[in-house]
mmCIF file with all atom_site columns, C-alpha atoms in Angstrom:
data_model
loop_
_atom_site.group_PDB
_atom_site.id
_atom_site.type_symbol
_atom_site.label_atom_id
_atom_site.label_alt_id
_atom_site.label_comp_id
_atom_site.label_asym_id
_atom_site.label_entity_id
_atom_site.label_seq_id
_atom_site.pdbx_PDB_ins_code
_atom_site.Cartn_x
_atom_site.Cartn_y
_atom_site.Cartn_z
_atom_site.occupancy
_atom_site.B_iso_or_equiv
_atom_site.pdbx_formal_charge
_atom_site.auth_seq_id
_atom_site.auth_comp_id
_atom_site.auth_asym_id
_atom_site.auth_atom_id
_atom_site.pdbx_PDB_model_num
ATOM 1   C CA . MET A 1 1   ? 30.383  -9.808  17.617  1.00 51.00 ? 1   MET A CA 1
ATOM 2   C CA . ARG A 1 2   ? 27.271  -7.589  17.752  1.00 51.00 ? 2   ARG A CA 1
ATOM 3   C CA . GLY A 1 3   ? 27.719  -7.137  21.498  1.00 53.00 ? 3   GLY A CA 1
ATOM 4   C CA . ALA A 1 4   ? 31.321  -5.956  20.866  1.00 48.00 ? 4   ALA A CA 1
ATOM 5   C CA . ALA A 1 5   ? 30.065  -3.526  18.207  1.00 47.00 ? 5   ALA A CA 1
ATOM 6   C CA . LEU A 1 6   ? 27.439  -2.169  20.566  1.00 48.00 ? 6   LEU A CA 1
ATOM 7   C CA . ALA A 1 7   ? 30.016  -1.697  23.312  1.00 50.00 ? 7   ALA A CA 1
ATOM 8   C CA . LEU A 1 8   ? 32.324  0.155   20.858  1.00 48.00 ? 8   LEU A CA 1
ATOM 9   C CA . LEU A 1 9   ? 29.456  2.388   19.708  1.00 46.00 ? 9   LEU A CA 1
ATOM 10  C CA . LEU A 1 10  ? 28.510  3.223   23.273  1.00 50.00 ? 10  LEU A CA 1
ATOM 11  C CA . GLY A 1 11  ? 32.144  3.789   24.123  1.00 53.00 ? 11  GLY A CA 1
ATOM 12  C CA . GLY A 1 12  ? 32.535  6.326   21.338  1.00 55.00 ? 12  GLY A CA 1
ATOM 13  C CA . CYS A 1 13  ? 34.415  4.112   18.931  1.00 48.00 ? 13  CYS A CA 1
ATOM 14  C CA . ALA A 1 14  ? 31.995  4.513   16.075  1.00 51.00 ? 14  ALA A CA 1
ATOM 15  C CA . PRO A 1 15  ? 34.537  3.972   13.238  1.00 58.00 ? 15  PRO A CA 1
ATOM 16  C CA . VAL A 1 16  ? 35.529  0.565   14.679  1.00 55.00 ? 16  VAL A CA 1
ATOM 17  C CA . ALA A 1 17  ? 31.922  -0.378  15.313  1.00 52.00 ? 17  ALA A CA 1
ATOM 18  C CA . ALA A 1 18  ? 31.038  0.602   11.715  1.00 54.00 ? 18  ALA A CA 1
ATOM 19  C CA . VAL A 1 19  ? 33.530  -1.979  10.459  1.00 58.00 ? 19  VAL A CA 1
ATOM 20  C CA . LEU A 1 20  ? 32.351  -4.693  12.845  1.00 72.00 ? 20  LEU A CA 1
ATOM 21  C CA . ASP A 1 21  ? 28.604  -4.156  12.486  1.00 88.00 ? 21  ASP A CA 1
ATOM 22  C CA . PRO A 1 22  ? 27.654  -1.664  9.714   1.00 91.00 ? 22  PRO A CA 1
ATOM 23  C CA . PRO A 1 23  ? 23.865  -1.945  10.198  1.00 93.00 ? 23  PRO A CA 1
ATOM 24  C CA . LEU A 1 24  ? 24.118  -1.181  13.903  1.00 92.00 ? 24  LEU A CA 1
ATOM 25  C CA . ALA A 1 25  ? 26.492  1.698   13.216  1.00 92.00 ? 25  ALA A CA 1
ATOM 26  C CA . GLN A 1 26  ? 24.053  3.057   10.581  1.00 94.00 ? 26  GLN A CA 1
ATOM 27  C CA . LEU A 1 27  ? 21.171  2.843   12.992  1.00 94.00 ? 27  LEU A CA 1
ATOM 28  C CA . ALA A 1 28  ? 23.225  4.714   15.648  1.00 93.00 ? 28  ALA A CA 1
ATOM 29  C CA . ARG A 1 29  ? 24.155  7.366   13.052  1.00 94.00 ? 29  ARG A CA 1
ATOM 30  C CA . TRP A 1 30  ? 20.512  7.828   12.151  1.00 96.00 ? 30  TRP A CA 1
ATOM 31  C CA . GLU A 1 31  ? 19.629  8.620   15.780  1.00 94.00 ? 31  GLU A CA 1
ATOM 32  C CA . SER A 1 32  ? 20.775  12.196  15.256  1.00 94.00 ? 32  SER A CA 1
ATOM 33  C CA . ALA A 1 33  ? 20.370  12.487  11.464  1.00 97.00 ? 33  ALA A CA 1
ATOM 34  C CA . THR A 1 34  ? 17.835  14.585  9.648   1.00 97.00 ? 34  THR A CA 1
ATOM 35  C CA . ASP A 1 35  ? 15.015  13.032  7.628   1.00 97.00 ? 35  ASP A CA 1
ATOM 36  C CA . ALA A 1 36  ? 16.744  14.139  4.403   1.00 98.00 ? 36  ALA A CA 1
ATOM 37  C CA . ALA A 1 37  ? 19.987  12.463  5.394   1.00 97.00 ? 37  ALA A CA 1
ATOM 38  C CA . ILE A 1 38  ? 18.207  9.224   6.283   1.00 97.00 ? 38  ILE A CA 1
ATOM 39  C CA . ALA A 1 39  ? 16.161  9.254   3.056   1.00 97.00 ? 39  ALA A CA 1
ATOM 40  C CA . ALA A 1 40  ? 19.367  9.721   1.052   1.00 97.00 ? 40  ALA A CA 1
ATOM 41  C CA . GLU A 1 41  ? 21.056  6.615   2.523   1.00 96.00 ? 41  GLU A CA 1
ATOM 42  C CA . ALA A 1 42  ? 19.698  3.174   1.783   1.00 95.00 ? 42  ALA A CA 1
ATOM 43  C CA . PRO A 1 43  ? 19.785  0.660   4.607   1.00 95.00 ? 43  PRO A CA 1
ATOM 44  C CA . ARG A 1 44  ? 22.751  -1.754  4.433   1.00 90.00 ? 44  ARG A CA 1
ATOM 45  C CA . CYS A 1 45  ? 21.429  -4.952  5.844   1.00 90.00 ? 45  CYS A CA 1
ATOM 46  C CA . PRO A 1 46  ? 22.609  -8.505  5.456   1.00 91.00 ? 46  PRO A CA 1
ATOM 47  C CA . PRO A 1 47  ? 19.669  -10.943 5.591   1.00 87.00 ? 47  PRO A CA 1
ATOM 48  C CA . GLY A 1 48  ? 18.611  -11.760 9.126   1.00 89.00 ? 48  GLY A CA 1
ATOM 49  C CA . HIS A 1 49  ? 20.372  -8.889  10.839  1.00 94.00 ? 49  HIS A CA 1
ATOM 50  C CA . PRO A 1 50  ? 18.279  -7.714  13.820  1.00 92.00 ? 50  PRO A CA 1
ATOM 51  C CA . ALA A 1 51  ? 18.751  -4.000  12.952  1.00 94.00 ? 51  ALA A CA 1
ATOM 52  C CA . CYS A 1 52  ? 17.248  -4.390  9.484   1.00 95.00 ? 52  CYS A CA 1
ATOM 53  C CA . PHE A 1 53  ? 13.630  -3.964  10.574  1.00 96.00 ? 53  PHE A CA 1
ATOM 54  C CA . ARG A 1 54  ? 14.430  -0.707  12.419  1.00 96.00 ? 54  ARG A CA 1
ATOM 55  C CA . LEU A 1 55  ? 16.524  0.619   9.548   1.00 97.00 ? 55  LEU A CA 1
ATOM 56  C CA . HIS A 1 56  ? 13.800  0.033   6.932   1.00 97.00 ? 56  HIS A CA 1
ATOM 57  C CA . ALA A 1 57  ? 11.064  1.379   9.224   1.00 97.00 ? 57  ALA A CA 1
ATOM 58  C CA . ARG A 1 58  ? 13.060  4.458   10.109  1.00 97.00 ? 58  ARG A CA 1
ATOM 59  C CA . ARG A 1 59  ? 13.886  5.217   6.489   1.00 98.00 ? 59  ARG A CA 1
ATOM 60  C CA . ALA A 1 60  ? 10.228  4.728   5.508   1.00 98.00 ? 60  ALA A CA 1
ATOM 61  C CA . GLU A 1 61  ? 9.147   7.219   8.201   1.00 98.00 ? 61  GLU A CA 1
ATOM 62  C CA . ALA A 1 62  ? 11.808  9.752   7.091   1.00 98.00 ? 62  ALA A CA 1
ATOM 63  C CA . CYS A 1 63  ? 10.786  9.512   3.456   1.00 98.00 ? 63  CYS A CA 1
ATOM 64  C CA . MET A 1 64  ? 7.101   9.773   4.332   1.00 97.00 ? 64  MET A CA 1
ATOM 65  C CA . ALA A 1 65  ? 7.731   12.838  6.497   1.00 97.00 ? 65  ALA A CA 1
ATOM 66  C CA . LEU A 1 66  ? 9.624   14.491  3.624   1.00 97.00 ? 66  LEU A CA 1
ATOM 67  C CA . ALA A 1 67  ? 6.890   13.668  1.124   1.00 96.00 ? 67  ALA A CA 1
ATOM 68  C CA . MET A 1 68  ? 4.011   14.792  3.373   1.00 96.00 ? 68  MET A CA 1
ATOM 69  C CA . ALA A 1 69  ? 5.729   18.021  4.319   1.00 96.00 ? 69  ALA A CA 1
ATOM 70  C CA . ALA A 1 70  ? 4.886   19.345  0.843   1.00 92.00 ? 70  ALA A CA 1
ATOM 71  C CA . ARG A 1 71  ? 1.109   18.790  1.276   1.00 92.00 ? 71  ARG A CA 1
ATOM 72  C CA . ALA A 1 72  ? -1.333  21.651  1.165   1.00 92.00 ? 72  ALA A CA 1
ATOM 73  C CA . PRO A 1 73  ? -3.312  22.089  4.408   1.00 90.00 ? 73  PRO A CA 1
ATOM 74  C CA . GLY A 1 74  ? -5.997  19.424  4.655   1.00 85.00 ? 74  GLY A CA 1
ATOM 75  C CA . ALA A 1 75  ? -4.669  17.533  1.571   1.00 88.00 ? 75  ALA A CA 1
ATOM 76  C CA . ALA A 1 76  ? -4.301  13.781  1.774   1.00 87.00 ? 76  ALA A CA 1
ATOM 77  C CA . CYS A 1 77  ? -1.338  13.669  -0.612  1.00 92.00 ? 77  CYS A CA 1
ATOM 78  C CA . PRO A 1 78  ? 1.522   15.931  -1.651  1.00 94.00 ? 78  PRO A CA 1
ATOM 79  C CA . PRO A 1 79  ? 1.475   17.573  -5.087  1.00 94.00 ? 79  PRO A CA 1
ATOM 80  C CA . ARG A 1 80  ? 4.558   15.575  -6.220  1.00 93.00 ? 80  ARG A CA 1
ATOM 81  C CA . SER A 1 81  ? 5.741   12.051  -5.812  1.00 93.00 ? 81  SER A CA 1
ATOM 82  C CA . ASP A 1 82  ? 9.106   13.052  -4.283  1.00 94.00 ? 82  ASP A CA 1
ATOM 83  C CA . HIS A 1 83  ? 10.072  10.485  -1.570  1.00 96.00 ? 83  HIS A CA 1
ATOM 84  C CA . LEU A 1 84  ? 6.838   8.470   -1.903  1.00 96.00 ? 84  LEU A CA 1
ATOM 85  C CA . ASP A 1 85  ? 8.592   5.556   -3.712  1.00 94.00 ? 85  ASP A CA 1
ATOM 86  C CA . CYS A 1 86  ? 11.200  5.504   -0.947  1.00 96.00 ? 86  CYS A CA 1
ATOM 87  C CA . ALA A 1 87  ? 8.473   5.536   1.728   1.00 97.00 ? 87  ALA A CA 1
ATOM 88  C CA . ALA A 1 88  ? 6.412   2.738   0.143   1.00 96.00 ? 88  ALA A CA 1
ATOM 89  C CA . ALA A 1 89  ? 9.490   0.566   -0.416  1.00 96.00 ? 89  ALA A CA 1
ATOM 90  C CA . GLY A 1 90  ? 10.710  1.098   3.089   1.00 97.00 ? 90  GLY A CA 1
ATOM 91  C CA . TYR A 1 91  ? 7.370   0.226   4.639   1.00 97.00 ? 91  TYR A CA 1
ATOM 92  C CA . ALA A 1 92  ? 7.161   -2.885  2.476   1.00 96.00 ? 92  ALA A CA 1
ATOM 93  C CA . ALA A 1 93  ? 10.677  -3.971  3.396   1.00 96.00 ? 93  ALA A CA 1
ATOM 94  C CA . ALA A 1 94  ? 10.006  -3.466  7.082   1.00 97.00 ? 94  ALA A CA 1
ATOM 95  C CA . ARG A 1 95  ? 6.669   -5.309  6.896   1.00 96.00 ? 95  ARG A CA 1
ATOM 96  C CA . ALA A 1 96  ? 8.345   -8.206  5.168   1.00 96.00 ? 96  ALA A CA 1
ATOM 97  C CA . LEU A 1 97  ? 10.514  -8.590  8.233   1.00 96.00 ? 97  LEU A CA 1
ATOM 98  C CA . ARG A 1 98  ? 7.835   -7.965  10.862  1.00 95.00 ? 98  ARG A CA 1
ATOM 99  C CA . PRO A 1 99  ? 4.172   -7.470  9.934   1.00 94.00 ? 99  PRO A CA 1
ATOM 100 C CA . ASP A 1 100 ? 2.744   -4.388  11.691  1.00 95.00 ? 100 ASP A CA 1
ATOM 101 C CA . PRO A 1 101 ? -0.593  -2.609  10.990  1.00 95.00 ? 101 PRO A CA 1
ATOM 102 C CA . ARG A 1 102 ? 0.998   0.823   11.420  1.00 95.00 ? 102 ARG A CA 1
ATOM 103 C CA . LEU A 1 103 ? 3.598   0.038   8.727   1.00 96.00 ? 103 LEU A CA 1
ATOM 104 C CA . ALA A 1 104 ? 0.846   -1.324  6.483   1.00 96.00 ? 104 ALA A CA 1
ATOM 105 C CA . ALA A 1 105 ? -1.086  1.943   6.936   1.00 95.00 ? 105 ALA A CA 1
ATOM 106 C CA . GLY A 1 106 ? 2.054   3.930   6.004   1.00 96.00 ? 106 GLY A CA 1
ATOM 107 C CA . GLU A 1 107 ? 2.563   1.801   2.910   1.00 96.00 ? 107 GLU A CA 1
ATOM 108 C CA . ALA A 1 108 ? -1.110  2.177   1.934   1.00 95.00 ? 108 ALA A CA 1
ATOM 109 C CA . GLN A 1 109 ? -0.918  5.958   2.268   1.00 95.00 ? 109 GLN A CA 1
ATOM 110 C CA . ALA A 1 110 ? 2.313   6.221   0.234   1.00 96.00 ? 110 ALA A CA 1
ATOM 111 C CA . ALA A 1 111 ? 0.946   3.861   -2.454  1.00 94.00 ? 111 ALA A CA 1
ATOM 112 C CA . LEU A 1 112 ? -2.427  5.680   -2.615  1.00 93.00 ? 112 LEU A CA 1
ATOM 113 C CA . CYS A 1 113 ? -0.621  8.986   -3.214  1.00 94.00 ? 113 CYS A CA 1
ATOM 114 C CA . LEU A 1 114 ? 1.621   7.366   -5.805  1.00 93.00 ? 114 LEU A CA 1
ATOM 115 C CA . GLY A 1 115 ? -1.431  5.923   -7.590  1.00 90.00 ? 115 GLY A CA 1
ATOM 116 C CA . ASP A 1 116 ? -3.200  9.333   -7.451  1.00 88.00 ? 116 ASP A CA 1
ATOM 117 C CA . LEU A 1 117 ? -0.176  11.182  -8.785  1.00 90.00 ? 117 LEU A CA 1
ATOM 118 C CA . SER A 1 118 ? 0.916   8.664   -11.441 1.00 86.00 ? 118 SER A CA 1
ATOM 119 C CA . GLY A 1 119 ? -2.372  7.105   -12.478 1.00 81.00 ? 119 GLY A CA 1
ATOM 120 C CA . HIS A 1 120 ? -0.802  3.657   -12.211 1.00 83.00 ? 120 HIS A CA 1
ATOM 121 C CA . ARG A 1 121 ? -3.394  1.166   -11.170 1.00 84.00 ? 121 ARG A CA 1
ATOM 122 C CA . ALA A 1 122 ? -0.704  -1.171  -9.749  1.00 89.00 ? 122 ALA A CA 1
ATOM 123 C CA . ALA A 1 123 ? 0.153   1.365   -7.025  1.00 89.00 ? 123 ALA A CA 1
ATOM 124 C CA . THR A 1 124 ? -3.506  1.671   -6.103  1.00 88.00 ? 124 THR A CA 1
ATOM 125 C CA . GLN A 1 125 ? -3.918  -2.118  -5.985  1.00 90.00 ? 125 GLN A CA 1
ATOM 126 C CA . ARG A 1 126 ? -0.843  -2.314  -3.708  1.00 91.00 ? 126 ARG A CA 1
ATOM 127 C CA . ALA A 1 127 ? -2.490  0.408   -1.541  1.00 92.00 ? 127 ALA A CA 1
ATOM 128 C CA . ALA A 1 128 ? -5.711  -1.576  -1.310  1.00 90.00 ? 128 ALA A CA 1
ATOM 129 C CA . LEU A 1 129 ? -3.868  -4.708  -0.127  1.00 92.00 ? 129 LEU A CA 1
ATOM 130 C CA . ALA A 1 130 ? -1.832  -2.772  2.432   1.00 93.00 ? 130 ALA A CA 1
ATOM 131 C CA . ALA A 1 131 ? -4.934  -0.897  3.630   1.00 91.00 ? 131 ALA A CA 1
ATOM 132 C CA . ARG A 1 132 ? -6.722  -4.227  4.255   1.00 89.00 ? 132 ARG A CA 1
ATOM 133 C CA . GLU A 1 133 ? -3.735  -5.522  6.165   1.00 93.00 ? 133 GLU A CA 1
ATOM 134 C CA . ALA A 1 134 ? -3.676  -2.331  8.236   1.00 92.00 ? 134 ALA A CA 1
ATOM 135 C CA . GLY A 1 135 ? -7.381  -2.698  8.988   1.00 88.00 ? 135 GLY A CA 1
ATOM 136 C CA . GLU A 1 136 ? -7.881  1.064   8.347   1.00 84.00 ? 136 GLU A CA 1
ATOM 137 C CA . PRO A 1 137 ? -11.432 1.723   7.052   1.00 81.00 ? 137 PRO A CA 1
ATOM 138 C CA . LEU A 1 138 ? -10.610 5.197   5.625   1.00 82.00 ? 138 LEU A CA 1
ATOM 139 C CA . LEU A 1 139 ? -7.592  3.844   3.690   1.00 86.00 ? 139 LEU A CA 1
ATOM 140 C CA . MET A 1 140 ? -9.610  0.840   2.477   1.00 85.00 ? 140 MET A CA 1
ATOM 141 C CA . ALA A 1 141 ? -12.411 3.173   1.274   1.00 82.00 ? 141 ALA A CA 1
ATOM 142 C CA . ARG A 1 142 ? -9.937  5.549   -0.442  1.00 83.00 ? 142 ARG A CA 1
ATOM 143 C CA . ALA A 1 143 ? -8.254  2.638   -2.201  1.00 86.00 ? 143 ALA A CA 1
ATOM 144 C CA . ALA A 1 144 ? -11.512 1.060   -3.279  1.00 82.00 ? 144 ALA A CA 1
ATOM 145 C CA . LEU A 1 145 ? -12.827 4.381   -4.641  1.00 80.00 ? 145 LEU A CA 1
ATOM 146 C CA . ALA A 1 146 ? -9.550  4.982   -6.479  1.00 83.00 ? 146 ALA A CA 1
ATOM 147 C CA . LEU A 1 147 ? -9.808  1.499   -8.042  1.00 82.00 ? 147 LEU A CA 1
ATOM 148 C CA . ALA A 1 148 ? -13.430 2.355   -9.113  1.00 78.00 ? 148 ALA A CA 1
ATOM 149 C CA . ARG A 1 149 ? -12.203 5.146   -11.375 1.00 77.00 ? 149 ARG A CA 1
ATOM 150 C CA . PRO A 1 150 ? -11.805 4.744   -15.113 1.00 76.00 ? 150 PRO A CA 1
ATOM 151 C CA . PRO A 1 151 ? -10.182 2.937   -16.866 1.00 78.00 ? 151 PRO A CA 1
ATOM 152 C CA . ALA A 1 152 ? -11.747 0.152   -14.777 1.00 77.00 ? 152 ALA A CA 1
ATOM 153 C CA . PRO A 1 153 ? -14.533 -1.550  -16.759 1.00 81.00 ? 153 PRO A CA 1
ATOM 154 C CA . PRO A 1 154 ? -18.021 -0.418  -15.791 1.00 79.00 ? 154 PRO A CA 1
ATOM 155 C CA . ALA A 1 155 ? -19.042 -3.691  -14.129 1.00 80.00 ? 155 ALA A CA 1
ATOM 156 C CA . GLU A 1 156 ? -15.833 -3.751  -12.080 1.00 81.00 ? 156 GLU A CA 1
ATOM 157 C CA . ARG A 1 157 ? -16.300 -0.045  -11.132 1.00 76.00 ? 157 ARG A CA 1
ATOM 158 C CA . CYS A 1 158 ? -19.826 -0.865  -9.885  1.00 77.00 ? 158 CYS A CA 1
ATOM 159 C CA . ALA A 1 159 ? -18.775 -3.863  -7.873  1.00 80.00 ? 159 ALA A CA 1
ATOM 160 C CA . ILE A 1 160 ? -15.939 -1.960  -6.235  1.00 76.00 ? 160 ILE A CA 1
ATOM 161 C CA . ALA A 1 161 ? -18.131 1.048   -5.441  1.00 73.00 ? 161 ALA A CA 1
ATOM 162 C CA . ARG A 1 162 ? -20.843 -1.158  -3.873  1.00 73.00 ? 162 ARG A CA 1
ATOM 163 C CA . ALA A 1 163 ? -18.207 -2.892  -1.757  1.00 75.00 ? 163 ALA A CA 1
ATOM 164 C CA . ALA A 1 164 ? -16.744 0.510   -0.713  1.00 72.00 ? 164 ALA A CA 1
ATOM 165 C CA . LEU A 1 165 ? -20.046 1.882   0.637   1.00 70.00 ? 165 LEU A CA 1
ATOM 166 C CA . PRO A 1 166 ? -19.798 0.221   4.088   1.00 73.00 ? 166 PRO A CA 1
ATOM 167 C CA . LEU A 1 167 ? -16.073 1.023   4.278   1.00 69.00 ? 167 LEU A CA 1
ATOM 168 C CA . ALA A 1 168 ? -16.391 4.737   3.785   1.00 63.00 ? 168 ALA A CA 1
ATOM 169 C CA . PRO A 1 169 ? -16.305 6.281   7.292   1.00 65.00 ? 169 PRO A CA 1
ATOM 170 C CA . LEU A 1 170 ? -16.253 9.893   6.154   1.00 64.00 ? 170 LEU A CA 1
ATOM 171 C CA . ARG A 1 171 ? -19.388 11.551  4.695   1.00 65.00 ? 171 ARG A CA 1
ATOM 172 C CA . GLU A 1 172 ? -17.412 12.719  1.617   1.00 60.00 ? 172 GLU A CA 1
ATOM 173 C CA . ALA A 1 173 ? -16.112 9.234   0.911   1.00 62.00 ? 173 ALA A CA 1
ATOM 174 C CA . ALA A 1 174 ? -19.576 7.703   1.432   1.00 66.00 ? 174 ALA A CA 1
ATOM 175 C CA . ASP A 1 175 ? -21.100 10.323  -0.898  1.00 68.00 ? 175 ASP A CA 1
ATOM 176 C CA . LEU A 1 176 ? -18.576 9.534   -3.581  1.00 64.00 ? 176 LEU A CA 1
ATOM 177 C CA . ALA A 1 177 ? -19.132 5.783   -3.242  1.00 65.00 ? 177 ALA A CA 1
ATOM 178 C CA . ARG A 1 178 ? -22.886 6.349   -3.369  1.00 69.00 ? 178 ARG A CA 1
ATOM 179 C CA . ARG A 1 179 ? -22.621 8.448   -6.518  1.00 68.00 ? 179 ARG A CA 1
ATOM 180 C CA . ILE A 1 180 ? -20.528 5.825   -8.239  1.00 66.00 ? 180 ILE A CA 1
ATOM 181 C CA . ALA A 1 181 ? -22.918 3.066   -7.098  1.00 66.00 ? 181 ALA A CA 1
ATOM 182 C CA . LEU A 1 182 ? -25.903 5.145   -8.368  1.00 68.00 ? 182 LEU A CA 1
ATOM 183 C CA . ASP A 1 183 ? -24.289 5.258   -11.816 1.00 65.00 ? 183 ASP A CA 1
ATOM 184 C CA . CYS A 1 184 ? -24.613 1.460   -11.657 1.00 68.00 ? 184 CYS A CA 1
ATOM 185 C CA . GLU A 1 185 ? -28.357 1.362   -11.106 1.00 59.00 ? 185 GLU A CA 1
ATOM 186 C CA . GLY A 1 186 ? -28.939 -0.016  -14.602 1.00 54.00 ? 186 GLY A CA 1
ATOM 187 C CA . ASP A 1 187 ? -26.240 -2.586  -14.108 1.00 47.00 ? 187 ASP A CA 1
ATOM 188 C CA . PRO A 1 188 ? -27.833 -6.031  -13.413 1.00 41.00 ? 188 PRO A CA 1
ATOM 189 C CA . ARG A 1 189 ? -24.910 -7.191  -11.185 1.00 44.00 ? 189 ARG A CA 1
#
């Protein structure tokens, strides 16, 4: 059935292919679509369909591109959370189908920005997990330092900051981790 749908798509019979294999038709439609059009259309995937991974990954990238386009020069995050939820959910859905460190890094970045903008600790914890799975030291350090902010209890903040010191590859991140850790000097842990 999928082979027939692919042949119909390639042969220019997109309406028929859309009926026979909607996910494959959606993927073909997205080949020439803008990021805004892709972000506005949720993937339609039955479980186990081979196009689902690519649909979720492509939508995540489109949402992330739209979110990051609003960043100030040199900023890690945009000033608003527009499209970040879509990006984080898309990366998570694609990673559930096929683990990939690049997708984990995208999810970590989106979740870090969501945590920064919303103040929700759950988003930052999600970012820390995805950053570890991505194996990205900068993202791991950023997530650890974000978790070390109040309202985390002082002992937890100190432990997180100490653990973040070796992860912080940038001078600024290392300086921040060091300052937080220095605040813990009197902490016996």
